[in-house]
Amino acid sequence: MRMTNEAFAERLGISPRTITRWHASPEMTHRIEVQQILDLAYERAGEAVHRRFALLTRPPEPRMEAQALRVAIAVVLRGDDILLVCRRGDGALRWQFPAGMVKPGAAPESVAVQETHGETGVHCTIRKPLGERVHPVTGVVASYYLADHLAGEASNRDPLENVDVAWVPRAALTRFIPQDQIYPPILDALEVAA
């Protein structure tokens, strides 16, 4: 009713301390006499008070489940070469595998393929998933996929995000990305694919 505790207590004919206790313990169950007083006050209130009260008492709308920030990463092979992009970020340049953010409802495999093409012009197909982890540097959930080159020459199609794109010989990979920063299942898959 947008009244002070004192004014509301006077309207109901009760002590202001009672109103203060109600505020301190909103989950309390009132005695029948007190509930009757509150019901009568509500019935006499205007339509605007009824609308505000209805808004306060309706159940909360179901909450959507939050999704962790996720990226899909493609480890694209063409013969003995691996596709890398040189990413801008935090004032430093880093070589990494093509990757993209996975929006809610999107399939990570599709994102990996689409982002690879969008960043590099290379068409690829997923051979198999390599697993996922919380990335130790970025803290996002990273899903990794081994992919095969289908068509297209590598070129930098996203100059705002990347400085360069290159096919790197498998044997030279750790000169571009330190071995301790490469997700171990990637190294295992590259050994098998050799």
mmCIF file of C-alpha atoms in Angstrom:
data_model
loop_
_atom_site.group_PDB
_atom_site.id
_atom_site.type_symbol
_atom_site.label_atom_id
_atom_site.label_comp_id
_atom_site.label_asym_id
_atom_site.label_seq_id
_atom_site.Cartn_x
_atom_site.Cartn_y
_atom_site.Cartn_z
ATOM 1 C CA MET A 1 0.000 0.000 0.000
ATOM 2 C CA ARG A 2 3.121 2.182 -0.015
ATOM 3 C CA MET A 3 2.596 3.349 3.555
ATOM 4 C CA THR A 4 5.053 3.759 6.392
ATOM 5 C CA ASN A 5 5.071 1.055 9.058
ATOM 6 C CA GLU A 6 3.400 3.476 11.473
ATOM 7 C CA ALA A 7 0.652 4.494 9.018
ATOM 8 C CA PHE A 8 -0.037 0.865 8.059
ATOM 9 C CA ALA A 9 -0.159 -0.171 11.734
ATOM 10 C CA GLU A 10 -2.629 2.647 12.462
ATOM 11 C CA ARG A 11 -4.806 1.622 9.480
ATOM 12 C CA LEU A 12 -4.925 -1.972 10.736
ATOM 13 C CA GLY A 13 -5.312 -1.003 14.386
ATOM 14 C CA ILE A 14 -2.206 -2.847 15.556
ATOM 15 C CA SER A 15 1.174 -1.967 17.016
ATOM 16 C CA PRO A 16 3.973 -0.639 14.724
ATOM 17 C CA ARG A 17 6.286 -3.221 16.399
ATOM 18 C CA THR A 18 4.101 -5.964 14.915
ATOM 19 C CA ILE A 19 4.655 -4.581 11.419
ATOM 20 C CA THR A 20 8.411 -4.430 12.121
ATOM 21 C CA ARG A 21 8.358 -8.124 13.166
ATOM 22 C CA TRP A 22 6.540 -9.020 9.921
ATOM 23 C CA HIS A 23 9.301 -7.363 7.911
ATOM 24 C CA ALA A 24 11.965 -9.172 9.927
ATOM 25 C CA SER A 25 10.255 -12.561 9.415
ATOM 26 C CA PRO A 26 8.347 -12.481 6.114
ATOM 27 C CA GLU A 27 7.855 -16.269 6.178
ATOM 28 C CA MET A 28 5.842 -16.166 9.434
ATOM 29 C CA THR A 29 2.294 -17.543 9.496
ATOM 30 C CA HIS A 30 -0.206 -15.118 11.047
ATOM 31 C CA ARG A 31 -2.885 -15.997 13.561
ATOM 32 C CA ILE A 32 -6.402 -16.209 12.114
ATOM 33 C CA GLU A 33 -7.467 -12.857 13.642
ATOM 34 C CA VAL A 34 -4.471 -11.061 12.125
ATOM 35 C CA GLN A 35 -5.051 -12.693 8.736
ATOM 36 C CA GLN A 36 -8.681 -11.526 8.816
ATOM 37 C CA ILE A 37 -7.527 -7.947 9.474
ATOM 38 C CA LEU A 38 -5.084 -8.166 6.539
ATOM 39 C CA ASP A 39 -7.755 -9.669 4.249
ATOM 40 C CA LEU A 40 -10.158 -6.838 5.079
ATOM 41 C CA ALA A 41 -7.463 -4.215 4.422
ATOM 42 C CA TYR A 42 -6.733 -5.844 1.055
ATOM 43 C CA GLU A 43 -10.439 -5.928 0.084
ATOM 44 C CA ARG A 44 -10.774 -2.208 0.841
ATOM 45 C CA ALA A 45 -7.613 -1.282 -1.071
ATOM 46 C CA GLY A 46 -7.861 0.161 -4.572
ATOM 47 C CA GLU A 47 -7.240 -1.571 -7.921
ATOM 48 C CA ALA A 48 -3.655 -0.254 -8.148
ATOM 49 C CA VAL A 49 -2.806 -1.961 -4.834
ATOM 50 C CA HIS A 50 -4.371 -5.207 -6.062
ATOM 51 C CA ARG A 51 -2.240 -5.124 -9.248
ATOM 52 C CA ARG A 52 0.993 -4.459 -7.314
ATOM 53 C CA PHE A 53 0.143 -7.215 -4.828
ATOM 54 C CA ALA A 54 -0.569 -9.667 -7.672
ATOM 55 C CA LEU A 55 2.852 -8.907 -9.162
ATOM 56 C CA LEU A 56 4.553 -9.513 -5.822
ATOM 57 C CA THR A 57 2.769 -12.795 -5.137
ATOM 58 C CA ARG A 58 2.953 -14.512 -8.525
ATOM 59 C CA PRO A 59 5.471 -17.334 -8.748
ATOM 60 C CA PRO A 60 8.788 -16.457 -10.336
ATOM 61 C CA GLU A 61 9.137 -17.283 -14.001
ATOM 62 C CA PRO A 62 11.237 -20.359 -14.731
ATOM 63 C CA ARG A 63 14.884 -19.469 -15.057
ATOM 64 C CA MET A 64 16.877 -20.535 -18.053
ATOM 65 C CA GLU A 65 19.854 -22.691 -17.254
ATOM 66 C CA ALA A 66 23.072 -20.762 -17.774
ATOM 67 C CA GLN A 67 25.514 -22.237 -20.249
ATOM 68 C CA ALA A 68 29.219 -22.043 -19.662
ATOM 69 C CA LEU A 69 31.164 -20.076 -22.232
ATOM 70 C CA ARG A 70 32.187 -22.690 -24.811
ATOM 71 C CA VAL A 71 34.467 -22.758 -27.828
ATOM 72 C CA ALA A 72 34.781 -25.380 -30.543
ATOM 73 C CA ILE A 73 38.310 -25.998 -31.845
ATOM 74 C CA ALA A 74 39.232 -27.708 -35.115
ATOM 75 C CA VAL A 75 42.570 -29.484 -35.532
ATOM 76 C CA VAL A 76 42.555 -29.612 -39.339
ATOM 77 C CA LEU A 77 44.946 -31.971 -41.147
ATOM 78 C CA ARG A 78 46.010 -31.787 -44.789
ATOM 79 C CA GLY A 79 48.447 -34.599 -45.378
ATOM 80 C CA ASP A 80 51.273 -33.934 -42.932
ATOM 81 C CA ASP A 81 50.293 -30.280 -42.326
ATOM 82 C CA ILE A 82 48.139 -28.719 -39.609
ATOM 83 C CA LEU A 83 46.115 -25.532 -40.050
ATOM 84 C CA LEU A 84 46.920 -22.728 -37.585
ATOM 85 C CA VAL A 85 45.805 -19.130 -37.140
ATOM 86 C CA CYS A 86 47.844 -16.387 -35.501
ATOM 87 C CA ARG A 87 45.407 -14.677 -33.133
ATOM 88 C CA ARG A 88 45.594 -11.131 -31.788
ATOM 89 C CA GLY A 89 44.893 -10.733 -28.097
ATOM 90 C CA ASP A 90 46.081 -9.041 -24.912
ATOM 91 C CA GLY A 91 48.784 -7.220 -26.860
ATOM 92 C CA ALA A 92 50.410 -10.517 -27.857
ATOM 93 C CA LEU A 93 50.197 -12.737 -30.909
ATOM 94 C CA ARG A 94 49.484 -16.435 -30.399
ATOM 95 C CA TRP A 95 49.333 -19.305 -32.838
ATOM 96 C CA GLN A 96 46.421 -21.646 -32.257
ATOM 97 C CA PHE A 97 43.958 -23.930 -33.981
ATOM 98 C CA PRO A 98 40.891 -22.324 -35.609
ATOM 99 C CA ALA A 99 38.145 -21.878 -33.029
ATOM 100 C CA GLY A 100 34.818 -20.207 -32.477
ATOM 101 C CA MET A 101 32.298 -19.488 -29.739
ATOM 102 C CA VAL A 102 29.428 -21.954 -29.434
ATOM 103 C CA LYS A 103 26.103 -20.183 -28.922
ATOM 104 C CA PRO A 104 23.362 -21.900 -26.892
ATOM 105 C CA GLY A 105 21.671 -24.575 -28.970
ATOM 106 C CA ALA A 106 24.454 -24.774 -31.580
ATOM 107 C CA ALA A 107 26.333 -28.015 -32.243
ATOM 108 C CA PRO A 108 30.028 -27.587 -31.406
ATOM 109 C CA GLU A 109 31.063 -29.762 -34.387
ATOM 110 C CA SER A 110 29.222 -27.433 -36.776
ATOM 111 C CA VAL A 111 30.748 -24.367 -35.131
ATOM 112 C CA ALA A 112 34.255 -25.832 -35.540
ATOM 113 C CA VAL A 113 33.664 -26.410 -39.273
ATOM 114 C CA GLN A 114 31.964 -23.032 -39.852
ATOM 115 C CA GLU A 115 34.560 -21.022 -37.935
ATOM 116 C CA THR A 116 37.422 -22.767 -39.735
ATOM 117 C CA HIS A 117 35.925 -21.772 -43.071
ATOM 118 C CA GLY A 118 35.027 -18.271 -41.853
ATOM 119 C CA GLU A 119 38.516 -17.567 -40.519
ATOM 120 C CA THR A 120 40.631 -19.343 -43.125
ATOM 121 C CA GLY A 121 38.584 -20.184 -46.232
ATOM 122 C CA VAL A 122 39.338 -23.875 -45.656
ATOM 123 C CA HIS A 123 36.497 -26.397 -45.889
ATOM 124 C CA CYS A 124 36.917 -29.342 -43.533
ATOM 125 C CA THR A 125 35.000 -32.274 -42.143
ATOM 126 C CA ILE A 126 35.106 -33.622 -38.601
ATOM 127 C CA ARG A 127 36.854 -36.981 -38.341
ATOM 128 C CA LYS A 128 36.323 -37.461 -34.609
ATOM 129 C CA PRO A 129 35.957 -35.600 -31.306
ATOM 130 C CA LEU A 130 39.111 -35.382 -29.226
ATOM 131 C CA GLY A 131 37.447 -34.420 -25.950
ATOM 132 C CA GLU A 132 36.861 -31.293 -23.963
ATOM 133 C CA ARG A 133 38.295 -29.468 -20.982
ATOM 134 C CA VAL A 134 38.188 -26.172 -19.173
ATOM 135 C CA HIS A 135 40.946 -24.292 -20.977
ATOM 136 C CA PRO A 136 43.782 -23.590 -18.498
ATOM 137 C CA VAL A 137 44.424 -20.062 -19.823
ATOM 138 C CA THR A 138 40.996 -18.740 -20.833
ATOM 139 C CA GLY A 139 38.774 -20.689 -18.409
ATOM 140 C CA VAL A 140 36.188 -21.487 -21.117
ATOM 141 C CA VAL A 141 34.947 -24.982 -21.932
ATOM 142 C CA ALA A 142 36.896 -26.063 -25.018
ATOM 143 C CA SER A 143 35.648 -28.874 -27.285
ATOM 144 C CA TYR A 144 38.319 -30.267 -29.619
ATOM 145 C CA TYR A 145 37.766 -31.997 -32.974
ATOM 146 C CA LEU A 146 40.170 -33.718 -35.350
ATOM 147 C CA ALA A 147 39.211 -32.647 -38.876
ATOM 148 C CA ASP A 148 40.300 -33.368 -42.432
ATOM 149 C CA HIS A 149 40.870 -30.760 -45.135
ATOM 150 C CA LEU A 150 38.326 -30.991 -47.958
ATOM 151 C CA ALA A 151 39.011 -27.945 -50.122
ATOM 152 C CA GLY A 152 40.198 -24.355 -50.102
ATOM 153 C CA GLU A 153 43.464 -22.528 -49.766
ATOM 154 C CA ALA A 154 44.289 -21.046 -46.381
ATOM 155 C CA SER A 155 43.961 -17.267 -46.234
ATOM 156 C CA ASN A 156 43.279 -14.775 -43.462
ATOM 157 C CA ARG A 157 39.569 -14.035 -43.798
ATOM 158 C CA ASP A 158 39.257 -12.439 -40.368
ATOM 159 C CA PRO A 159 41.939 -9.729 -40.177
ATOM 160 C CA LEU A 160 40.327 -8.118 -37.121
ATOM 161 C CA GLU A 161 40.889 -11.251 -35.069
ATOM 162 C CA ASN A 162 43.839 -12.898 -36.822
ATOM 163 C CA VAL A 163 47.164 -11.697 -38.154
ATOM 164 C CA ASP A 164 47.985 -14.732 -40.270
ATOM 165 C CA VAL A 165 46.917 -18.241 -41.285
ATOM 166 C CA ALA A 166 49.324 -21.049 -42.154
ATOM 167 C CA TRP A 167 49.672 -24.751 -42.867
ATOM 168 C CA VAL A 168 52.378 -25.922 -40.489
ATOM 169 C CA PRO A 169 54.257 -29.243 -40.818
ATOM 170 C CA ARG A 170 53.217 -31.610 -38.037
ATOM 171 C CA ALA A 171 56.867 -31.918 -36.919
ATOM 172 C CA ALA A 172 57.066 -28.116 -36.466
ATOM 173 C CA LEU A 173 53.833 -27.698 -34.460
ATOM 174 C CA THR A 174 55.580 -27.219 -31.109
ATOM 175 C CA ARG A 175 57.617 -24.341 -32.556
ATOM 176 C CA PHE A 176 54.323 -22.473 -32.960
ATOM 177 C CA ILE A 177 52.443 -23.730 -29.882
ATOM 178 C CA PRO A 178 54.476 -24.887 -26.860
ATOM 179 C CA GLN A 179 53.911 -28.602 -26.245
ATOM 180 C CA ASP A 180 52.773 -28.066 -22.648
ATOM 181 C CA GLN A 181 49.949 -25.816 -23.949
ATOM 182 C CA ILE A 182 48.587 -28.402 -26.400
ATOM 183 C CA TYR A 183 45.691 -30.531 -25.136
ATOM 184 C CA PRO A 184 47.286 -34.024 -24.743
ATOM 185 C CA PRO A 185 44.636 -35.888 -26.805
ATOM 186 C CA ILE A 186 45.598 -33.668 -29.748
ATOM 187 C CA LEU A 187 49.213 -34.848 -29.517
ATOM 188 C CA ASP A 188 48.019 -38.457 -29.231
ATOM 189 C CA ALA A 189 45.766 -38.098 -32.287
ATOM 190 C CA LEU A 190 48.552 -36.516 -34.309
ATOM 191 C CA GLU A 191 50.873 -39.426 -33.449
ATOM 192 C CA VAL A 192 48.278 -41.941 -34.647
ATOM 193 C CA ALA A 193 47.529 -39.904 -37.776
ATOM 194 C CA ALA A 194 51.232 -39.739 -38.689
#
